[in-house]
XYZ file of C-alpha atoms in Angstrom:
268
model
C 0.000 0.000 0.000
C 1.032 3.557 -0.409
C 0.334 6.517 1.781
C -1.992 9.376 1.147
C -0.263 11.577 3.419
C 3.682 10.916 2.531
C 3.471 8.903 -0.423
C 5.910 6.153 0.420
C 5.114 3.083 0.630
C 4.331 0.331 3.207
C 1.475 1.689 5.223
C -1.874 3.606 4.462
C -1.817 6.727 5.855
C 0.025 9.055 9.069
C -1.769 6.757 11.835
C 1.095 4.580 11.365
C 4.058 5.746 13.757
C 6.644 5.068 11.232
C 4.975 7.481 8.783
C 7.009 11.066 8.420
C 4.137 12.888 8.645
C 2.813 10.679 11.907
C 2.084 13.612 14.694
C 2.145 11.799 18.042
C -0.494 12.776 20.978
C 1.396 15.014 23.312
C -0.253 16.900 26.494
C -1.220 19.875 24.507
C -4.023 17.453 22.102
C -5.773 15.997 24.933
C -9.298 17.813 25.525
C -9.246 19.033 21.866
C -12.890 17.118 21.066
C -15.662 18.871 19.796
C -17.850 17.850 22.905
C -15.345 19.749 24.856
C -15.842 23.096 22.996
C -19.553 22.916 23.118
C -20.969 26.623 24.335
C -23.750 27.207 27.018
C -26.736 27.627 24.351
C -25.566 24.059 22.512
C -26.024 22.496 25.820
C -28.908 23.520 26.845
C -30.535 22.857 23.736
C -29.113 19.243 24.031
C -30.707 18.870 27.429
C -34.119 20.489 26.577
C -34.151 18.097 23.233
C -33.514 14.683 25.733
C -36.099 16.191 28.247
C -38.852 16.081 25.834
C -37.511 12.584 24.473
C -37.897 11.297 28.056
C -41.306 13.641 28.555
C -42.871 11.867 25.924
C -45.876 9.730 26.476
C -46.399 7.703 23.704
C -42.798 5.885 23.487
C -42.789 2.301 24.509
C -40.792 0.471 27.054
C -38.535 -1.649 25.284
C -38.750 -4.358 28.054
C -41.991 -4.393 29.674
C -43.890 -2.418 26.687
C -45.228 -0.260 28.907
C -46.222 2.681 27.545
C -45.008 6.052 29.332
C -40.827 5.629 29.501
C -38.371 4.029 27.328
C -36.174 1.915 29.270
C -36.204 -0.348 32.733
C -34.056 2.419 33.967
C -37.215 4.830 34.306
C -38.562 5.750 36.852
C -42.149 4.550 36.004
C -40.797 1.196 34.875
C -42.020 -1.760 37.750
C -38.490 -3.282 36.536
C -36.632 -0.284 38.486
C -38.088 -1.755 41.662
C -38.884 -4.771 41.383
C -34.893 -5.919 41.570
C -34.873 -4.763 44.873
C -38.054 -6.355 46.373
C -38.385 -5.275 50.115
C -37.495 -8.245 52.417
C -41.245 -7.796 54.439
C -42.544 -8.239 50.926
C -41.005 -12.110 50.627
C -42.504 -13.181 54.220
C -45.980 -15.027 54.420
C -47.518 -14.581 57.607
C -49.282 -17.595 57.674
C -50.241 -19.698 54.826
C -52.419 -17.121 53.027
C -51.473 -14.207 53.616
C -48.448 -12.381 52.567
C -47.257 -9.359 54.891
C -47.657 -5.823 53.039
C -45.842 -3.623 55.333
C -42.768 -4.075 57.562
C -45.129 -3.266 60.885
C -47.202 -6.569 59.576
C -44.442 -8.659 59.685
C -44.286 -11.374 62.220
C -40.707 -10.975 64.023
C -39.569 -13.816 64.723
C -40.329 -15.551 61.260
C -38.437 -12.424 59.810
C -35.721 -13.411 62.272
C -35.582 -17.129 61.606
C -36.189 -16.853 57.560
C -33.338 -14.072 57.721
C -31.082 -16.560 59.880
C -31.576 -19.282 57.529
C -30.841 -16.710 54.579
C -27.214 -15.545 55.707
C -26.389 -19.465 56.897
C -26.729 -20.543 53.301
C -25.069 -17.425 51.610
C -22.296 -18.490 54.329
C -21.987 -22.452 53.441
C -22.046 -21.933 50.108
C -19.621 -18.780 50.510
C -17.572 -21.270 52.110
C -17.391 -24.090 50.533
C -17.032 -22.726 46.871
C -13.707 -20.803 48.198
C -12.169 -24.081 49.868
C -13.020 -26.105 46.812
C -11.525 -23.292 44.540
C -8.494 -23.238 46.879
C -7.643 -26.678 46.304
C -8.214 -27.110 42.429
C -5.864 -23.964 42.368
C -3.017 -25.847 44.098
C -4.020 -28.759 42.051
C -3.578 -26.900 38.491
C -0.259 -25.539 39.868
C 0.692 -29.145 40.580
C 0.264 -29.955 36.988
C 1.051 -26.695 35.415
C 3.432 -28.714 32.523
C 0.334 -31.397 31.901
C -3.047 -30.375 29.690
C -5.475 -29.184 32.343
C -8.262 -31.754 32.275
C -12.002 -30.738 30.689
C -13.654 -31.500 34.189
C -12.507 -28.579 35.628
C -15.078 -26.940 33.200
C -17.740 -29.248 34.561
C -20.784 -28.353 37.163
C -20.336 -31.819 38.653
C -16.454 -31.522 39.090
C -16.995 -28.944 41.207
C -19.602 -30.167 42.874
C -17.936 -33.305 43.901
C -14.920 -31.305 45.346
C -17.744 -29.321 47.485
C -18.776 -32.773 49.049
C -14.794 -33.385 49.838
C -14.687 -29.807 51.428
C -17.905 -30.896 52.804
C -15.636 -34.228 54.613
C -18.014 -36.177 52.473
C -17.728 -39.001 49.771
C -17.861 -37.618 46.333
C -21.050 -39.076 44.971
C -20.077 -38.750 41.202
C -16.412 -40.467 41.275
C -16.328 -40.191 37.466
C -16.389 -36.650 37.569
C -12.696 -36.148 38.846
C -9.592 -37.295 37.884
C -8.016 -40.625 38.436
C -5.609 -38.975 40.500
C -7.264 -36.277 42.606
C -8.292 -38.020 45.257
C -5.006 -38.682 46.190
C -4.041 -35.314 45.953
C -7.273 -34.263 47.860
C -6.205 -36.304 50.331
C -2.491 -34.985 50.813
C -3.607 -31.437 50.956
C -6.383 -32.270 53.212
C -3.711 -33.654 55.979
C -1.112 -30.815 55.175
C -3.991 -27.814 55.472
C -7.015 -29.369 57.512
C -8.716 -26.063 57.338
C -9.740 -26.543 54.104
C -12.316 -28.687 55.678
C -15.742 -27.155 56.388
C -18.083 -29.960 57.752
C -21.679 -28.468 57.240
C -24.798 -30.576 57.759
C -26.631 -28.448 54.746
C -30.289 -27.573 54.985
C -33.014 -28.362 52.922
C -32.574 -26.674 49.299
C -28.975 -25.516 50.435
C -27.816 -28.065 48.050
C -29.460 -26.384 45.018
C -27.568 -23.256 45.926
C -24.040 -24.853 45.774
C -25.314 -26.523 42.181
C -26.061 -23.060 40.973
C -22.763 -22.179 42.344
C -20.674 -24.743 40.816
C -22.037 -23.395 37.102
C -20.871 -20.098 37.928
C -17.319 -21.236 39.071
C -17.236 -23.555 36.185
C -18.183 -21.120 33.739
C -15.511 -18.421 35.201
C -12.655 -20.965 34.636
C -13.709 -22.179 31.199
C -13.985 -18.082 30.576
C -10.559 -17.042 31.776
C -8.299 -20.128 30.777
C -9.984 -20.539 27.102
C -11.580 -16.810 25.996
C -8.750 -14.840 27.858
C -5.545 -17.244 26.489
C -6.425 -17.741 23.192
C -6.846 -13.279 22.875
C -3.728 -13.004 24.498
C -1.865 -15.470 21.300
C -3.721 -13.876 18.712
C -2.652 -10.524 19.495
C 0.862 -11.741 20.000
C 0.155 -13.799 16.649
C -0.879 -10.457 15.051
C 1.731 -8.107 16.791
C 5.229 -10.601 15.289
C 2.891 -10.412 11.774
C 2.893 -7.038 11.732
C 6.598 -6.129 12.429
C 7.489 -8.923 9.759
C 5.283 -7.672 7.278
C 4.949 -4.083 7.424
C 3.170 -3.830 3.403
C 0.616 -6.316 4.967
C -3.321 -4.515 5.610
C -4.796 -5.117 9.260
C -7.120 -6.926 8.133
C -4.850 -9.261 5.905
C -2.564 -9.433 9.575
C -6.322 -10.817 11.564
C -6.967 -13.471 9.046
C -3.770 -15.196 8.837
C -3.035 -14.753 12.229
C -6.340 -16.465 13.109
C -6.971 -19.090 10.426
C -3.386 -20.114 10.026
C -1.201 -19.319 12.832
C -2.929 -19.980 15.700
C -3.993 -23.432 14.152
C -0.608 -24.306 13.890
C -0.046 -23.770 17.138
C -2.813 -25.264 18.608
C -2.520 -28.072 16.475
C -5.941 -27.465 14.537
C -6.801 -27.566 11.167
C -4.837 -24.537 9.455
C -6.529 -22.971 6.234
């Protein structure tokens, strides 16, 4: 390619910093945006126009088509409340009737619902960190070996909840051949990473729920994180060996080619 601005060639225009008309930012170009120079009357015709955008009657809520706002974010939109329901709201007073105001609430089933609340926040709380803990040591331990797919897996980490838990894993298939011995090494070495818990009724669907988020956050940061972190590498060596090559030319073989041949895919 040739550049419009110099006319040499190898790049497209000044944007690229070897170009001899290329003008670096220094101190004295930052704040030079339109939107900074704006005057008093621009901006108050701005925020008159967006007042009568919001004042309007007839737009449609895009979530609960509601008509009267635009968004959940309004303040006439149920959805701006309804996220944080008021905890007197959530208590039945008996089987029938559900309290309307906090001076209807029965105390001491506010006290023993809100007890049972924080002691499953606080197993779960606890037994997700301990299990995370240990699979941590036990990736280090095999940091020169191909982490294995379970660690992706709900069940995986549900079964190392029931070790933290100083129970039997129920689901022995979902863990590694040799993680049990290494639970049980680390389990003599550190045994606070037990948390014995008898776990009340439902608890058990709350560390489930848990284990998906936990799995999902490893899968997230070891595959989507990694595999960004090559291709920009991938792209960044391209670019320095082939300086006549477009951006876009850079993305594609970088992706397609390179990064298949180091994964061992199936380069195009």
């Amino acid at each position: 390619p040739t550049c419009v601005d110099c006319g040499l060639i190898g790049h497209y225009n000044n944007s690229y910093y070897k170009c001899s008309k290329y003008n670096p930012d220094t101190a004295d170009s930052v704040g030079t945006s339109c939107k900074r120079n704006q005057n008093f009357e621009m901006k108050q015709e701005k925020k008159e126009a967006k007042q009568q955008k919001t004042n309007n009657t007839n737009v449609v809520c895009s979530n609960c088509k509601e008509v009267g706002h635009s968004s959940s974010r309004a303040p006439l939109s149920h959805q701006s409340f309804t996220r944080k329901i008021p905890f007197s709201s959530c208590i039945r007073n008996n089987e029938s009737i559900i309290a309307t105001t906090s001076s209807s609430v029965n105390p001491q089933s506010a006290a023993t619902i809100k007890s049972r609340i924080i002691s499953a926040y606080e197993d779960v709380r606890q037994l997700i960190f301990r299990a995370q803990i240990f699979v941590n040591y036990y990736i280090l331990m095999h940091k020169d070996d191909i982490i294995p797919d379970c660690i992706f897996k709900q069940n995986f980490w549900y079964s190392i909840c029931q070790l933290v838990n100083n129970r039997k894993a129920t689901n022995g298939t979902a863990l590694p051949s040799d993680m049990i011995p290494a639970w049980d090494t680390f389990r003599i070495k550190y045994p606070a990473i037990i948390y014995k818990v008898n776990l009340a009724s439902g608890n058990s669907q709350c560390i489930s729920e848990a284990c998906i988020v936990v799995a999902t956050s490893y899968l997230n940061n070891i595959v989507e994180l990694v595999e960004a972190k090559v291709l920009r590498y991938i792209r960044y060596i391209l670019q320095n060996a082939f300086m006549t090559m477009s951006p876009d030319h850079v993305t594609k073989v970088a992706k397609e080619f390179c990064y298949q041949m180091v994964c061992k895919g199936n380069p195009v």
